[in-house]
Short mmCIF file of C-alpha atoms in Angstrom, two decimals:
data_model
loop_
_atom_site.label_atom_id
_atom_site.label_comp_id
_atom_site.label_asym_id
_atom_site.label_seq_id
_atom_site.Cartn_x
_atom_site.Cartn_y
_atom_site.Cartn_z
CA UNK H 1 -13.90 -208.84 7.47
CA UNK H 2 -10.69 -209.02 9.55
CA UNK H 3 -8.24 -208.68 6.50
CA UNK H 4 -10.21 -205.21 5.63
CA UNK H 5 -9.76 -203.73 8.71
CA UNK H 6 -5.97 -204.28 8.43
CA UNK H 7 -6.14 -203.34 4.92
CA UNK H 8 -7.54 -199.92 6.02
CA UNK H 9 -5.28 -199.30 8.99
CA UNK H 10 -2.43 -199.75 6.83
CA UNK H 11 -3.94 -197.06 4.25
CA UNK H 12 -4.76 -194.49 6.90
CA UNK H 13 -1.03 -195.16 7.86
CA UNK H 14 0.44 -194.75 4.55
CA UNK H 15 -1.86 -191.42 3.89
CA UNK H 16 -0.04 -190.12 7.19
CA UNK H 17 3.13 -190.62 6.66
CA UNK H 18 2.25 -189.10 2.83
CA UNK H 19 1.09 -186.37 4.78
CA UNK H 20 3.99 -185.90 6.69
CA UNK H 21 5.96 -186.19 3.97
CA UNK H 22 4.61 -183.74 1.78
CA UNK H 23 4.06 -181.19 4.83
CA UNK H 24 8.20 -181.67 5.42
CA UNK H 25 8.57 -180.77 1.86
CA UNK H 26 6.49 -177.97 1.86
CA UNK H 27 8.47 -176.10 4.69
CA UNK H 28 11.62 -177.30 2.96
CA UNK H 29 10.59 -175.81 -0.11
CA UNK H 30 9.58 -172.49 2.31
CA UNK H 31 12.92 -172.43 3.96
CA UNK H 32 14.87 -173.11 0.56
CA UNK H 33 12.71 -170.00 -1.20
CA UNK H 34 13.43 -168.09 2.01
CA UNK H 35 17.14 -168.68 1.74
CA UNK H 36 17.28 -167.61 -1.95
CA UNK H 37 15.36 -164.33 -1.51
CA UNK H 38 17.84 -161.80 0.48
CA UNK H 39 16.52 -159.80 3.19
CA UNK H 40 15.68 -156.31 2.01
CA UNK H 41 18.56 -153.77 2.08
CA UNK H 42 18.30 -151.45 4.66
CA UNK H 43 16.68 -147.92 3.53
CA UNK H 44 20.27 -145.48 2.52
CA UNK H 45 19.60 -142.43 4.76
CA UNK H 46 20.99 -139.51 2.30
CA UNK H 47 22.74 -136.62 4.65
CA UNK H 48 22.84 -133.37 3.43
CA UNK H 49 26.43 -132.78 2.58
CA UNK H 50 27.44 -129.54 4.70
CA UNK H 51 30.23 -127.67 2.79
CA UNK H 52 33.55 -127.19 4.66
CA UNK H 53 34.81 -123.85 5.07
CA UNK H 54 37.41 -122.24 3.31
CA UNK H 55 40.69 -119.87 4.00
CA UNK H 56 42.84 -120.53 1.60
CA UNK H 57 42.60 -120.23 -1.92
CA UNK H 58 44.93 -120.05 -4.99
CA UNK H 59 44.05 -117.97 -8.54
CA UNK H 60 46.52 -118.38 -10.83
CA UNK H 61 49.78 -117.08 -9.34
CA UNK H 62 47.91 -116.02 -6.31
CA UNK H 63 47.26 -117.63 -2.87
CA UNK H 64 45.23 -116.12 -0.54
CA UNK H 65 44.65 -116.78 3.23
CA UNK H 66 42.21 -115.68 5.44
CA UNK H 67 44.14 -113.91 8.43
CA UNK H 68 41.60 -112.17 10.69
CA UNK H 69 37.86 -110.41 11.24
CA UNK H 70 37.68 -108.55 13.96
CA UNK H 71 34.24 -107.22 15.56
CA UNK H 72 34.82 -103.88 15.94
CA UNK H 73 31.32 -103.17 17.89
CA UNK H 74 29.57 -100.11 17.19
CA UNK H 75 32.27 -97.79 17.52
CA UNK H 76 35.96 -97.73 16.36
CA UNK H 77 37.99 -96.65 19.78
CA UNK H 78 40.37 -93.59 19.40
CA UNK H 79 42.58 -95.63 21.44
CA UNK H 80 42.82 -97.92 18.89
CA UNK H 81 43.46 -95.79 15.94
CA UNK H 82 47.30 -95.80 14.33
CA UNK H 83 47.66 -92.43 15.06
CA UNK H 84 46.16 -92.07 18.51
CA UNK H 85 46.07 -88.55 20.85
CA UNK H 86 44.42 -87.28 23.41
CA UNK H 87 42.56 -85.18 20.73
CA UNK H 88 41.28 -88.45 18.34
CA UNK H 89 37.72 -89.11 18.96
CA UNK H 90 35.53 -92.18 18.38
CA UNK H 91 34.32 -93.01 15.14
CA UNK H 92 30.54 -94.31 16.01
CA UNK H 93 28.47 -95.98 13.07
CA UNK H 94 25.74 -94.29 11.36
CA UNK H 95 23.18 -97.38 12.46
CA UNK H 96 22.07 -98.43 15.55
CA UNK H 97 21.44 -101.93 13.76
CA UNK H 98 24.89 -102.71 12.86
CA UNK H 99 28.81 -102.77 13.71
CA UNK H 100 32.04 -102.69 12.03
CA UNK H 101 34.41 -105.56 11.30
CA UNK H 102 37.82 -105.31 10.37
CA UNK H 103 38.97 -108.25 8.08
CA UNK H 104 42.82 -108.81 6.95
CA UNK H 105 43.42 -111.33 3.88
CA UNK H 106 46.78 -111.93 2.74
CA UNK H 107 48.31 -112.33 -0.57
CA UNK H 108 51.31 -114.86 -1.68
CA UNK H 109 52.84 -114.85 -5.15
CA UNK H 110 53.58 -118.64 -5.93
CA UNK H 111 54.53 -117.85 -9.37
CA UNK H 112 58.24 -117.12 -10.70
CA UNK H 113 57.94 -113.81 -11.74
CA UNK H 114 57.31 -110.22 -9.93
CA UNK H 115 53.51 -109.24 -10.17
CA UNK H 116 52.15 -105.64 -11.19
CA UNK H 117 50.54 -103.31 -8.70
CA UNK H 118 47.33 -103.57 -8.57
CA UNK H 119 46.94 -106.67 -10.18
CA UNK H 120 44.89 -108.14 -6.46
CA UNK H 121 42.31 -106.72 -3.80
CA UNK H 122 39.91 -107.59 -1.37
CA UNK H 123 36.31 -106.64 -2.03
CA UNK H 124 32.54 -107.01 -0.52
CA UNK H 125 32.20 -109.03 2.18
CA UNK H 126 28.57 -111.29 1.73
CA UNK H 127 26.83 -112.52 4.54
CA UNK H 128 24.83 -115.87 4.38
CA UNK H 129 21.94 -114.39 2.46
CA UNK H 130 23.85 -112.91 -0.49
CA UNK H 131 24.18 -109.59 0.35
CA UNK H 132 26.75 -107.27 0.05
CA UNK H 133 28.77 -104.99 1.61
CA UNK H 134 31.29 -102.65 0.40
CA UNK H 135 34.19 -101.77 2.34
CA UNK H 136 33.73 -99.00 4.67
CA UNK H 137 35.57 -96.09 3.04
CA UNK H 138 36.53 -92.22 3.70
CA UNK H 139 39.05 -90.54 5.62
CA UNK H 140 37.80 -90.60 8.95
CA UNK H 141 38.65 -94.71 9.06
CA UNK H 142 42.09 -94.21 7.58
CA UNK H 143 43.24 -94.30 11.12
CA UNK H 144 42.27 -97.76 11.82
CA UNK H 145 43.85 -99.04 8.98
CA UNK H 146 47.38 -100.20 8.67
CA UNK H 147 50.03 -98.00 7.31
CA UNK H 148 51.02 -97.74 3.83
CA UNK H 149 48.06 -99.55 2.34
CA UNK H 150 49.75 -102.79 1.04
CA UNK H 151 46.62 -103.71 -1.00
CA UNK H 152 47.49 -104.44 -4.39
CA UNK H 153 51.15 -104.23 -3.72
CA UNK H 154 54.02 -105.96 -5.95
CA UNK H 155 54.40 -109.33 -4.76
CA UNK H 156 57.79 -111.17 -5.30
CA UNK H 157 57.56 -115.21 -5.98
CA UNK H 158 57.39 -117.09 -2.88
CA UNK H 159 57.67 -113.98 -0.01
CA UNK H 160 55.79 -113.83 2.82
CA UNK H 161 52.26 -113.55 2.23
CA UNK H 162 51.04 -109.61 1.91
CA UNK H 163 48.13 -108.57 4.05
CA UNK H 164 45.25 -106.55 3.29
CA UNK H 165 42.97 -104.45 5.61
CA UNK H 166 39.55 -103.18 5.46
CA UNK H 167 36.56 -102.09 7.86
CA UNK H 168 33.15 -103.03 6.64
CA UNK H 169 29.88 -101.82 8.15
CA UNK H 170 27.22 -104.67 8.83
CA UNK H 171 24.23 -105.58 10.31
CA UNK H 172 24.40 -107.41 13.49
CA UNK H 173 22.25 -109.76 12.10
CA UNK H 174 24.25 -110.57 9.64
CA UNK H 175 25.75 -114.33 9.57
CA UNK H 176 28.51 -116.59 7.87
CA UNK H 177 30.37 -113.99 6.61
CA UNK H 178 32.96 -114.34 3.28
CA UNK H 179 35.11 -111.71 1.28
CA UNK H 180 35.28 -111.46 -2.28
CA UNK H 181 38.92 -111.52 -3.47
CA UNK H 182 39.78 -109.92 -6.72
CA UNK H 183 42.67 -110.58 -9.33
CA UNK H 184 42.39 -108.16 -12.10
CA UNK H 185 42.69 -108.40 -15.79
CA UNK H 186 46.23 -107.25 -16.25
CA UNK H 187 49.40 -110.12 -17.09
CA UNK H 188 48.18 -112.46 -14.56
CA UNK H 189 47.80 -116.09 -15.78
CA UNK H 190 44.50 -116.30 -14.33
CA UNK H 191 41.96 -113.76 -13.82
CA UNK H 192 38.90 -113.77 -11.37
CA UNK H 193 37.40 -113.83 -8.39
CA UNK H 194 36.89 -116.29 -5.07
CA UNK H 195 35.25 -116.29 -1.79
CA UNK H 196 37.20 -116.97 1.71
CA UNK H 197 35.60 -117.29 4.54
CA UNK H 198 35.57 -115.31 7.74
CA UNK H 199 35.81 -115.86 11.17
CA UNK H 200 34.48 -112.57 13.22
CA UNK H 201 35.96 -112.68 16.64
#
């Protein structure tokens, strides 16, 4: 009777320690799966990828450069017209909703050669939402515009750049700003369009 009471301590010991055992395998085996699983990557946060602006530009044989827009206000001064005496007047805008900006863009022949007239211009300027406006034309705003009109001009290979300066009427609304820039069909090695953008101080 004594001998199988010291048989069965010696069992329950033996199914403890089994128990051990196997329970320090089982969180081995936990820990080793653990290990060989990597921690989940980190969720990529996409940014939306904001466009830098631009004020320089080359076509072909042409650079262009963004040199100044000017906010004119609602109405172009006498006193600063080209011509200015005591009998110039004001130039006010047509709409109570917008103003005038005056916007210069240069032109550089990096080419070898001479280019024809006419062969560049500046254009519309577009405002954030796609619209357009044409440059603000007629003789009563000749005055506020440089004299000659070197828009278009020859330009000789590697000179200093060649502005060009025109008066738009926009709405005051109106934001982010760009002018079209225009090289014609003629001999130029590439024809075309861009966009520059503005800066209306």
């Amino acid at each position: 009777m004594f001998k199988f009471k010291k048989d069965s301590g010696q069992v329950s010991r033996l199914l403890l320690v089994l128990a051990a055992v196997v329970l320090v395998a089982v969180v081995i085996v936990y820990l080793v799966m653990k290990m060989a699983n990597p921690a989940p990557k980190p969720p990529v946060i996409t940014t939306p990828v904001i466009p830098m602006p631009v004020y320089e530009q080359k076509l072909g044989d042409f650079r262009f450069l963004f040199q100044s827009a000017i906010d004119k206000g609602s109405v172009l001064r006498a006193t600063d017209a080209r011509n200015y005496t005591d009998s110039k007047k004001d130039l006010p805008i047509s709409n109570a909703g917008a103003k005038f900006i005056q916007v210069t863009v240069a032109a550089q022949n990096v080419g070898t050669e001479n280019t024809s007239q006419n062969l560049w211009d500046i254009e519309n300027v577009v405002d954030s939402q796609g619209r357009n406006f044409i440059p603000f034309t007629g003789s009563g705003v000749n005055s506020w515009l440089p004299y000659p009109d070197q828009c278009g001009d020859i330009l000789k290979p590697v000179f200093d750049p060649t502005p060009c300066t025109k008066i738009y009427e926009v709405p005051k609304s109106s934001t982010g700003f760009k002018v079209r820039v225009l090289v014609n069909r003629s001999a130029s090695s590439k024809k075309g369009e861009l966009l520059l953008d503005l800066i209306v101080k």
